[in-house]
Short mmCIF file of N, CA and C in Angstrom, two decimals:
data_model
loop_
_atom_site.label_atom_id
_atom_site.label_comp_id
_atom_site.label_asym_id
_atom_site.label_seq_id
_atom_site.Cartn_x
_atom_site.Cartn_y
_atom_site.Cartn_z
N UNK A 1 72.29 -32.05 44.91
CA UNK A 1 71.43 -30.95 45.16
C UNK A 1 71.34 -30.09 43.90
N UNK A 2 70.14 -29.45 43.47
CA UNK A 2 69.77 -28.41 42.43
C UNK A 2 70.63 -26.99 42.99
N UNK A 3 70.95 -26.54 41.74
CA UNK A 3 71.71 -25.66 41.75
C UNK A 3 70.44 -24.74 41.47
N UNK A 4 70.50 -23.12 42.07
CA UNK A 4 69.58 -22.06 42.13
C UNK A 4 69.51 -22.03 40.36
N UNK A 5 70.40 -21.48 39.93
CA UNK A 5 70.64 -21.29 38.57
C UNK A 5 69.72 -22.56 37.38
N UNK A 6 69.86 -23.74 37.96
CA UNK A 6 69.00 -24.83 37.13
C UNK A 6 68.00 -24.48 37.64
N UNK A 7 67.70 -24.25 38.26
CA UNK A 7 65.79 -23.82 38.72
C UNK A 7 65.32 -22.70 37.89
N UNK A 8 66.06 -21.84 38.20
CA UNK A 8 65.72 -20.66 37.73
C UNK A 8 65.11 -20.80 36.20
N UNK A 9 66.63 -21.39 35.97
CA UNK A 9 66.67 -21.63 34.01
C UNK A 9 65.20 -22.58 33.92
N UNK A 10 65.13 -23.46 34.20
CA UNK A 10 63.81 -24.10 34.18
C UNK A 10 62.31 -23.55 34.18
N UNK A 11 61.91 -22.59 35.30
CA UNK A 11 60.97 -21.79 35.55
C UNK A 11 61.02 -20.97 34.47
N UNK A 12 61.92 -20.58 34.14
CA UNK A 12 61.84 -20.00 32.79
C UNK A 12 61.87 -20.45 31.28
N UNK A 13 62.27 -21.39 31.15
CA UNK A 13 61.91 -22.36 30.31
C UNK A 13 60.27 -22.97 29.95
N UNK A 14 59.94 -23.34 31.05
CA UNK A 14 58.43 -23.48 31.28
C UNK A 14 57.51 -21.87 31.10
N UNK A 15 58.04 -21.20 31.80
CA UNK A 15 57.19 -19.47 31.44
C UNK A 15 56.73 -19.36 30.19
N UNK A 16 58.13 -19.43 29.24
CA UNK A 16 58.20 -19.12 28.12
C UNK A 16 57.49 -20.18 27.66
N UNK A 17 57.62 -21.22 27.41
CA UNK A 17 56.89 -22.43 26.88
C UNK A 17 55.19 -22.48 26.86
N UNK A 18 55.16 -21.95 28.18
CA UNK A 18 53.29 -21.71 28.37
C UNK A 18 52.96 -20.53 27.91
N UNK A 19 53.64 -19.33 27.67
CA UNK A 19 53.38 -18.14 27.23
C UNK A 19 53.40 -18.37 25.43
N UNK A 20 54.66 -19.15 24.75
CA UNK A 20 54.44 -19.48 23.52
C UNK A 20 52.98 -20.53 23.77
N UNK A 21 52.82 -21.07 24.19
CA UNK A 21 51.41 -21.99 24.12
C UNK A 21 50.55 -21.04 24.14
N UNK A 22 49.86 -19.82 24.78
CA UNK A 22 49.05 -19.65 24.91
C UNK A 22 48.45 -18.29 23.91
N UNK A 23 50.05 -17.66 23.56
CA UNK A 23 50.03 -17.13 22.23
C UNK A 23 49.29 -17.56 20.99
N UNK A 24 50.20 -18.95 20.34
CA UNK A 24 49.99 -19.87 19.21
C UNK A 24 48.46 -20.20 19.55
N UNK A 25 47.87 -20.29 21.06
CA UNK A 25 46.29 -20.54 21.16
C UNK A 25 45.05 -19.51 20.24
N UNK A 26 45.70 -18.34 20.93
CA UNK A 26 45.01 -16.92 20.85
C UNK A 26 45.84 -16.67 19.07
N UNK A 27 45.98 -16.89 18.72
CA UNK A 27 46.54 -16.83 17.33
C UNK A 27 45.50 -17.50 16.40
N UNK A 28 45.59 -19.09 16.70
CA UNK A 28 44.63 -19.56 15.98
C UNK A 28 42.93 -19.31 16.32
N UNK A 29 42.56 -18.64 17.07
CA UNK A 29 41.45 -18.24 17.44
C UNK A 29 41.26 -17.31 16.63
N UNK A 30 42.03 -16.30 16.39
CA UNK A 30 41.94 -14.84 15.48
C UNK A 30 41.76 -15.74 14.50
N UNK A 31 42.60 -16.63 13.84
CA UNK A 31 42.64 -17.04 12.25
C UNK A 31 40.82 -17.26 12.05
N UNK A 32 40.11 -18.78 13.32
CA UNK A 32 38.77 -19.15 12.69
C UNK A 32 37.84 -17.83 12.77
N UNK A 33 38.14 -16.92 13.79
CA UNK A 33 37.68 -15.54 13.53
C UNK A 33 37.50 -14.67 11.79
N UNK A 34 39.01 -14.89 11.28
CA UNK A 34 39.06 -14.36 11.05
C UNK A 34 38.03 -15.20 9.46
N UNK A 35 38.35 -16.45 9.05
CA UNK A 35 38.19 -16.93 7.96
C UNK A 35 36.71 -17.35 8.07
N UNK A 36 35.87 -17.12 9.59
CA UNK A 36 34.43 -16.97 9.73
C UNK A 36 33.78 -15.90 8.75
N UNK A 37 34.35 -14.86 9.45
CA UNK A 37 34.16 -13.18 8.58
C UNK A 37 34.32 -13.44 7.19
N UNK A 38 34.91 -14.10 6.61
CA UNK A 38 35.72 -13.78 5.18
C UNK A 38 34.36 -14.93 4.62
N UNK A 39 33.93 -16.17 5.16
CA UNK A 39 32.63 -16.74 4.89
C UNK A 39 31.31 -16.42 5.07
N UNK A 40 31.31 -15.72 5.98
CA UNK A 40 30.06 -14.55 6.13
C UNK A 40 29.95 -12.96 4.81
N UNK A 41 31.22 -13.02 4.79
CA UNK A 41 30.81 -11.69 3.66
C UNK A 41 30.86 -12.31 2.45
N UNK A 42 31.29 -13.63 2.37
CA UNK A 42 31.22 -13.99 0.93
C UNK A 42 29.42 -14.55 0.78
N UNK A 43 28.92 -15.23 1.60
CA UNK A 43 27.83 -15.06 1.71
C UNK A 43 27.03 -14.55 1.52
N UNK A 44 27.64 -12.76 2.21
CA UNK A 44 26.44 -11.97 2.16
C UNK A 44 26.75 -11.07 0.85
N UNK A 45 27.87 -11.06 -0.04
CA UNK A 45 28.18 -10.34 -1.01
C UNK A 45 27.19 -11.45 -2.02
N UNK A 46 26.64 -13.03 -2.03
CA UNK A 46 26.28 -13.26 -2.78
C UNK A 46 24.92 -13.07 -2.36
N UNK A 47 24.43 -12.88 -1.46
CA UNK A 47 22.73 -12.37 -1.29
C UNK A 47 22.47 -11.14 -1.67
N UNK A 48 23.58 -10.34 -1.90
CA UNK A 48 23.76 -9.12 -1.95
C UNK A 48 23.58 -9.22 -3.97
N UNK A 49 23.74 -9.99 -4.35
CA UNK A 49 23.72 -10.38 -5.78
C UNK A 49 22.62 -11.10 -6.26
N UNK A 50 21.94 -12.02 -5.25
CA UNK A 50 21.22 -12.47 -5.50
C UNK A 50 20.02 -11.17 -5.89
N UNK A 51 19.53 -10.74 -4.67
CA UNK A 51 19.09 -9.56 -4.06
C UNK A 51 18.71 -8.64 -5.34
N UNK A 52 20.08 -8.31 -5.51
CA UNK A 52 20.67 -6.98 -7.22
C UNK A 52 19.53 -7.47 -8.42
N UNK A 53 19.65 -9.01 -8.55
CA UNK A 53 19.08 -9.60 -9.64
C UNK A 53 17.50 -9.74 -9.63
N UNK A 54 17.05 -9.78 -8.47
CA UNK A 54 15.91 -10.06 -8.34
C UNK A 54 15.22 -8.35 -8.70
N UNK A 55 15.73 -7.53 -7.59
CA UNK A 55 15.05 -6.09 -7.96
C UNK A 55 15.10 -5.56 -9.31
N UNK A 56 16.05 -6.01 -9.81
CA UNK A 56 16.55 -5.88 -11.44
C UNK A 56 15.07 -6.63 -12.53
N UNK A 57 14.90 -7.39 -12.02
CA UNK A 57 13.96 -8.54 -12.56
C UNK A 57 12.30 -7.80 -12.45
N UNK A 58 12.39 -7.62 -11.07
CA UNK A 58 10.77 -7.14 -10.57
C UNK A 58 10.67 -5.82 -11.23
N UNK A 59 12.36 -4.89 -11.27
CA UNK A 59 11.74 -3.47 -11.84
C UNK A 59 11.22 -3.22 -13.17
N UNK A 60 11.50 -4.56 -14.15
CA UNK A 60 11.30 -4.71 -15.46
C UNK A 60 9.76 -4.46 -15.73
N UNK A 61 9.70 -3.09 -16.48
CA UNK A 61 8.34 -2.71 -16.96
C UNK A 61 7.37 -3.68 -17.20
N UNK A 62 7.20 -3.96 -18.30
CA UNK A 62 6.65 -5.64 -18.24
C UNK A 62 5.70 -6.12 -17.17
N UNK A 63 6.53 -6.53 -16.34
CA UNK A 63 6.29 -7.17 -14.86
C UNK A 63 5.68 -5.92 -14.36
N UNK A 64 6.44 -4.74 -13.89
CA UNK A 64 5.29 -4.04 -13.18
C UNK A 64 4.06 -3.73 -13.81
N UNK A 65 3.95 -3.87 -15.08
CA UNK A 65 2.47 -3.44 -15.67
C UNK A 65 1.87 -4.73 -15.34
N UNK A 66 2.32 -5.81 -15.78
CA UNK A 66 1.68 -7.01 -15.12
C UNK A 66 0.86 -6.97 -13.80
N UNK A 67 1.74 -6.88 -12.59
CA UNK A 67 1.52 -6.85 -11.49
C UNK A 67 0.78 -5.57 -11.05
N UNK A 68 0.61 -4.77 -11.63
CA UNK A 68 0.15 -3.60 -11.32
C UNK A 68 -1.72 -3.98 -12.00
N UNK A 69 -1.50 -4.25 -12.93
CA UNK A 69 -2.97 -4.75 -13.60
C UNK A 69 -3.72 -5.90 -12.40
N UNK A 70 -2.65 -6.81 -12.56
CA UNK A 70 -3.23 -8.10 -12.08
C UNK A 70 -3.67 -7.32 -10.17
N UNK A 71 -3.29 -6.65 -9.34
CA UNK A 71 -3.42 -6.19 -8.15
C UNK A 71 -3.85 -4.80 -7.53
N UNK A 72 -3.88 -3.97 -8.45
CA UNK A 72 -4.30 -2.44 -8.39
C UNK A 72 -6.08 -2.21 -9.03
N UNK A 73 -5.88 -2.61 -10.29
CA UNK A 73 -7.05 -2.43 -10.59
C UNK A 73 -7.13 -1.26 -10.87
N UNK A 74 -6.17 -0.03 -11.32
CA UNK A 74 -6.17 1.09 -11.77
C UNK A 74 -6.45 1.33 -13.02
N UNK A 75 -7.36 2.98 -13.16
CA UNK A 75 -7.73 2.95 -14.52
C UNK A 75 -7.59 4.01 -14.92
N UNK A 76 -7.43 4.12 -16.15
CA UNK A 76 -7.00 5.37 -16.90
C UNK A 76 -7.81 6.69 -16.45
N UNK A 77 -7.21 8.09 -16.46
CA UNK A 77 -8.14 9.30 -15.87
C UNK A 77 -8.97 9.04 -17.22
N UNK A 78 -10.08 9.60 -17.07
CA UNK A 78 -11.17 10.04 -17.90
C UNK A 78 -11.54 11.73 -17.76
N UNK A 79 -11.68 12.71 -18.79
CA UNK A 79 -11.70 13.77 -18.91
C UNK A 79 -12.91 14.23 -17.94
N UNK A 80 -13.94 13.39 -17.57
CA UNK A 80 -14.80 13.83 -16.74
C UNK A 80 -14.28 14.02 -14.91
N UNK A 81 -12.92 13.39 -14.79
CA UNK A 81 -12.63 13.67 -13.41
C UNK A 81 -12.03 15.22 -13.18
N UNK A 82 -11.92 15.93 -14.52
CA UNK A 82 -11.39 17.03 -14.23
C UNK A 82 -12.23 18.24 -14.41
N UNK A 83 -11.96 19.68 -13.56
CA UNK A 83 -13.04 20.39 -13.37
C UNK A 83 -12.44 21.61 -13.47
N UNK A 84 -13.28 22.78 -14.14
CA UNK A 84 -12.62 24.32 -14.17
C UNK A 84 -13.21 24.85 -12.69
N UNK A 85 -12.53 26.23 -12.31
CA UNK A 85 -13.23 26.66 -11.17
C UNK A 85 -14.02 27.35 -11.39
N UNK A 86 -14.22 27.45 -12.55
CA UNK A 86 -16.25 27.76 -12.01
C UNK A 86 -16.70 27.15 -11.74
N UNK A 87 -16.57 25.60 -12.14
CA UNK A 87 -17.55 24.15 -12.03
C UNK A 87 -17.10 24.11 -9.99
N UNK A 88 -16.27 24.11 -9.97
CA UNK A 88 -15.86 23.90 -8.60
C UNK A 88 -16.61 24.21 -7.29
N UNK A 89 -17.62 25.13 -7.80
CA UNK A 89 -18.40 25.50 -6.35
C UNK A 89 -19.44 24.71 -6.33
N UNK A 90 -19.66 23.96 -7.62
CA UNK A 90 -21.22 23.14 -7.85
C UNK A 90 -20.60 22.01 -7.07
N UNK A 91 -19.61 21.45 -7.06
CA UNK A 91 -18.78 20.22 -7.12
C UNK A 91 -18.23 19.73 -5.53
N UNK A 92 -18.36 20.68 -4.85
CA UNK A 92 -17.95 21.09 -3.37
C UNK A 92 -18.82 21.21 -2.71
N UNK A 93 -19.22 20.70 -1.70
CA UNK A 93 -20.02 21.44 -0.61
C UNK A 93 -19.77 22.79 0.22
N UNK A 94 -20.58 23.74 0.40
CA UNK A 94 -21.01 24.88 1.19
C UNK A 94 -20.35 25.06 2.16
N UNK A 95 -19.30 26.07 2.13
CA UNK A 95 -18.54 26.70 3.36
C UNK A 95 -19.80 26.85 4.52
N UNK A 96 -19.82 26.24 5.86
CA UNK A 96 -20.44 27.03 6.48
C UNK A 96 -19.61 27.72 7.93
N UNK A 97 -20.15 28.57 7.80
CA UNK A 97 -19.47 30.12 8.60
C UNK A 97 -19.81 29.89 10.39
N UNK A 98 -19.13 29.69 11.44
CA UNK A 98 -19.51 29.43 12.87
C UNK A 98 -19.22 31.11 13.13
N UNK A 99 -20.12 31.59 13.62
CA UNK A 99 -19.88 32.75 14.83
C UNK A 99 -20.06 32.36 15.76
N UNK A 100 -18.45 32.97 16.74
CA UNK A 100 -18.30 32.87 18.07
C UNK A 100 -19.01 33.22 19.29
N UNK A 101 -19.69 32.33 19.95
CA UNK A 101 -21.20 33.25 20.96
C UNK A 101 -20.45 34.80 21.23
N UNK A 102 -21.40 35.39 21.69
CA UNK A 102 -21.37 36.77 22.03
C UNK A 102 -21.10 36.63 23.40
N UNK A 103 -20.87 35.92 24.17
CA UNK A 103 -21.14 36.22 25.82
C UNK A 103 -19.93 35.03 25.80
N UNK A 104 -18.16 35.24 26.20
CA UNK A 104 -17.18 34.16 26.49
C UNK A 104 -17.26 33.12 27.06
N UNK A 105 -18.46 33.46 28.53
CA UNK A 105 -18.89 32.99 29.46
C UNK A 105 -19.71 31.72 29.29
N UNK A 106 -20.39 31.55 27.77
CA UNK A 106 -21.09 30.79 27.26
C UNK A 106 -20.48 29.38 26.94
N UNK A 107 -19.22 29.01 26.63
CA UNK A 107 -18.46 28.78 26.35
C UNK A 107 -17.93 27.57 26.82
N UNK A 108 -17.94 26.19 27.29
CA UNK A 108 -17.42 25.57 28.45
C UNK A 108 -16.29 25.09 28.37
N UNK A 109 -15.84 25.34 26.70
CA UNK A 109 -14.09 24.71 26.57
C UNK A 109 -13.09 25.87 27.21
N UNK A 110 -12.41 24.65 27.33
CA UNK A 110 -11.30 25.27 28.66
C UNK A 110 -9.99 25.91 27.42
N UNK A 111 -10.32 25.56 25.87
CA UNK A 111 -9.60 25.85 24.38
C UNK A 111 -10.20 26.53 23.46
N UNK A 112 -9.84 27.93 23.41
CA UNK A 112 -10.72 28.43 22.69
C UNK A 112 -9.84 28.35 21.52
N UNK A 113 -9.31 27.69 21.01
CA UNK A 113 -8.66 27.45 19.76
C UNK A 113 -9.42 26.53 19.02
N UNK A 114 -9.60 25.64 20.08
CA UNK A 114 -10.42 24.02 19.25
C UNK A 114 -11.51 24.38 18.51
N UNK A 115 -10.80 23.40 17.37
CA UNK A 115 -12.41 23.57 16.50
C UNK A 115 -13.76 22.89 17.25
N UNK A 116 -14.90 24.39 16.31
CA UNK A 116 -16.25 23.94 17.17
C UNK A 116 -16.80 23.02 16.56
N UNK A 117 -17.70 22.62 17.31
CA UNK A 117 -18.26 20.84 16.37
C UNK A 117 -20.09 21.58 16.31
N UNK A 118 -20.10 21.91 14.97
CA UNK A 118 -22.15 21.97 14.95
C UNK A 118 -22.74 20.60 14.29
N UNK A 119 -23.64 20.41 14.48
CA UNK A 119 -24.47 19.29 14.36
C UNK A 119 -26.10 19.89 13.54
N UNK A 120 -26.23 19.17 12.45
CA UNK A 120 -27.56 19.64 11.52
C UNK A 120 -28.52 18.76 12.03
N UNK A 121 -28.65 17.48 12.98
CA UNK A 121 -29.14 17.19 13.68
C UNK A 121 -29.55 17.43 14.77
N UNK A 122 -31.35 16.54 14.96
CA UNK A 122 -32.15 17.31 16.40
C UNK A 122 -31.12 16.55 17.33
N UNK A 123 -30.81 17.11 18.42
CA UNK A 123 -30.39 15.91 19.99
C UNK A 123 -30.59 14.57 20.00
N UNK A 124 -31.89 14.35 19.87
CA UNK A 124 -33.06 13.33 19.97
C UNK A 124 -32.15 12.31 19.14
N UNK A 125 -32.36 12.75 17.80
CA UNK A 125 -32.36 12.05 16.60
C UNK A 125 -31.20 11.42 16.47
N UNK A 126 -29.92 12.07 16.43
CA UNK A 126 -28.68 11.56 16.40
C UNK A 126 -28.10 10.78 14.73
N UNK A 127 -28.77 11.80 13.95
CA UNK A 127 -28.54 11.24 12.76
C UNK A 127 -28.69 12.59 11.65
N UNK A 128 -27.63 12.56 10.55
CA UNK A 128 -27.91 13.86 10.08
C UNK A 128 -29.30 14.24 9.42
N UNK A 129 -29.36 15.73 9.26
CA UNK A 129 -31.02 15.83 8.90
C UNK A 129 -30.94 16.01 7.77
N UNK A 130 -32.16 15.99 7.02
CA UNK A 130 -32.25 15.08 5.36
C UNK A 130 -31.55 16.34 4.60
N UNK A 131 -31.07 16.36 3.44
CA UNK A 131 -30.41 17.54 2.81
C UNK A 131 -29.34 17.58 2.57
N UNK A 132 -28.56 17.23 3.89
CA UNK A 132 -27.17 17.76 4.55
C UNK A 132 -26.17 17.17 3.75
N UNK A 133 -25.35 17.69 3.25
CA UNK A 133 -23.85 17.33 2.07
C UNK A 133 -23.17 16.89 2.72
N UNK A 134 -22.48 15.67 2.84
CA UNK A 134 -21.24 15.40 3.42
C UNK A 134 -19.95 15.47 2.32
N UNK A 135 -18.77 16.13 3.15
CA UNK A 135 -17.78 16.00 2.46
C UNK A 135 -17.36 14.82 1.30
N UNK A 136 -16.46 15.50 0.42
CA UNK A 136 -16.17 14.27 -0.05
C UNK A 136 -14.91 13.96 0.32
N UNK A 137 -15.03 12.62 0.49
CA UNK A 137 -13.50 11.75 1.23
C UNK A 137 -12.92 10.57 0.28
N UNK A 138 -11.54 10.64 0.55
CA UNK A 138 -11.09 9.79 -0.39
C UNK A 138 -11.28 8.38 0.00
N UNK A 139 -9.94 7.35 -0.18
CA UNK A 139 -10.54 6.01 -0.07
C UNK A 139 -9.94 5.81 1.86
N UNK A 140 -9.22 6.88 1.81
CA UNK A 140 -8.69 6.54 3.47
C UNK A 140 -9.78 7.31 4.36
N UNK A 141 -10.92 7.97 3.42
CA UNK A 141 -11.87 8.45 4.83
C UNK A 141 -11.54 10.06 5.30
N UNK A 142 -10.45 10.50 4.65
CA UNK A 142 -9.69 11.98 5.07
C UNK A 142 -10.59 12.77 4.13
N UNK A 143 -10.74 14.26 4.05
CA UNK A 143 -11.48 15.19 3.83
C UNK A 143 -10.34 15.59 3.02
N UNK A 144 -10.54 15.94 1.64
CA UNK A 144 -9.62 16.57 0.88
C UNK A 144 -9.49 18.08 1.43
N UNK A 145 -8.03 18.51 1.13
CA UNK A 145 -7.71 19.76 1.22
C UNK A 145 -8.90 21.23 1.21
N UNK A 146 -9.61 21.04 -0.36
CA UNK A 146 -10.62 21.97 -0.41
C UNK A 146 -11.78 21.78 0.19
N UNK A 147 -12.07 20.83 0.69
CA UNK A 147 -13.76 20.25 1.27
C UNK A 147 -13.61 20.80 2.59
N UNK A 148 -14.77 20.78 3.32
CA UNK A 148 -14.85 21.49 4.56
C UNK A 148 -15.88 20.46 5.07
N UNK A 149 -15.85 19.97 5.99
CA UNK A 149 -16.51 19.60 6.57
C UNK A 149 -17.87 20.03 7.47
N UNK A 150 -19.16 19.86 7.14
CA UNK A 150 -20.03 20.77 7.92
C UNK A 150 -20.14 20.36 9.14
N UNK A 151 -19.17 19.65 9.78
CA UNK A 151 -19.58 19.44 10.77
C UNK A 151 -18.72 20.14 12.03
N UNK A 152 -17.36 20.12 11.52
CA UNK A 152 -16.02 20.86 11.67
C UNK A 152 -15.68 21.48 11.22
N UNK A 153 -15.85 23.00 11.93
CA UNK A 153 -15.07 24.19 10.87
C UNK A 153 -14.42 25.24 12.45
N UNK A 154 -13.53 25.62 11.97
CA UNK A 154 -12.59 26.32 13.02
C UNK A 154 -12.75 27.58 12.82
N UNK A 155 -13.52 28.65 13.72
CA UNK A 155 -13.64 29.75 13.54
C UNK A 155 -12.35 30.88 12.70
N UNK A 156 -11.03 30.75 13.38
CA UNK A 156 -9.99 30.88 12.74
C UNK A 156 -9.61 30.39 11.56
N UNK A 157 -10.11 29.37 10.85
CA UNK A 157 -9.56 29.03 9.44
C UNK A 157 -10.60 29.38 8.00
N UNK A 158 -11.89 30.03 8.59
CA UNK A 158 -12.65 30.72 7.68
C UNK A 158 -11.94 31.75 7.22
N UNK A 159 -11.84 32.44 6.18
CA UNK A 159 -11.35 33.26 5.96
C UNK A 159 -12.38 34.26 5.48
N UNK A 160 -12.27 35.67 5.26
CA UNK A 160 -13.70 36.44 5.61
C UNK A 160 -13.57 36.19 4.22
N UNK A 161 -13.32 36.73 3.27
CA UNK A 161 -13.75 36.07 1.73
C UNK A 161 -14.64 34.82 1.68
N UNK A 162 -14.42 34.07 2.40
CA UNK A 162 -14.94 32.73 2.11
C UNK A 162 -16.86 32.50 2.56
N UNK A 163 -16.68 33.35 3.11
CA UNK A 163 -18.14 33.79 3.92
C UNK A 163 -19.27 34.68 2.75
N UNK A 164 -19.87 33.82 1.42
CA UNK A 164 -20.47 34.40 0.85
C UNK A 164 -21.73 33.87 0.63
#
């Protein structure tokens, strides 16, 4: 017959045995963990170099005048793009001045902040009427800072100076 004591010792023998097994498991798991990481940053420390060399390469004057010629198509200012402000009012189109109806009631925006929209065109026509200056816009279509648009002007952003 087994003695309690040989059992015991056994069950514990085996405990320990599967507990060292499953340690030494989870051990070598950390290691390919760990020597994954250590191949991934060596990796990425050399894209990271690659990377360095290339921006190093492209920032070289040279090359950007190259590439800048060959794809821009930019050209030197010429003294005629620049203007004194006296020339400036010839050069601009015509502030025009909105007064606010006289009667609130007239009125159907529910915003009396919003800019008002006038039109130099008949109803009918739907096209501006002959004369009429349009802003000048850059290459994105936006209304420079000083230009005013005659078609949009915000009672609030006239300024009474500007009304001459």
């Amino acid at each position: 017959m087994i003695r309690p004591l040989t059992i015991i010792t056994f069950l514990m023998a085996s405990g320990s045995g599967l507990y060292l097994y499953q340690t030494k498991h989870a051990t070598q798991e950390l290691d390919r963990d760990i020597e994954r990481t250590v191949r991934e940053t060596a990796s990425l420390r050399e894209q990271s170099r690659l990377l360095a060399a290339e921006w190093t390469m492209l920032n070289d004057p040279e090359t950007l005048r190259k590439y800048s010629d060959q794809y821009l198509q930019l050209h030197t200012i010429s003294p005629t793009q620049f203007t004194s402000m006296a020339e400036l009012k010839n050069r601009l189109p015509p502030v025009q001045v909105i007064t606010p109806p006289a009667n609130p009631a007239d009125t159907t925006d529910e915003d009396d902040d919003a800019p008002v929209a006038i039109s130099d065109a008949s109803p009918a026509s739907g096209s501006p009427a002959a004369g009429s200056s349009s802003p000048r816009t850059d290459s994105a279509g936006a209304v420079p800072p000083g230009a005013v648009s005659p078609g949009l002007v915000s009672p609030g952003l006239v300024s009474p100076g500007a009304a001459s």
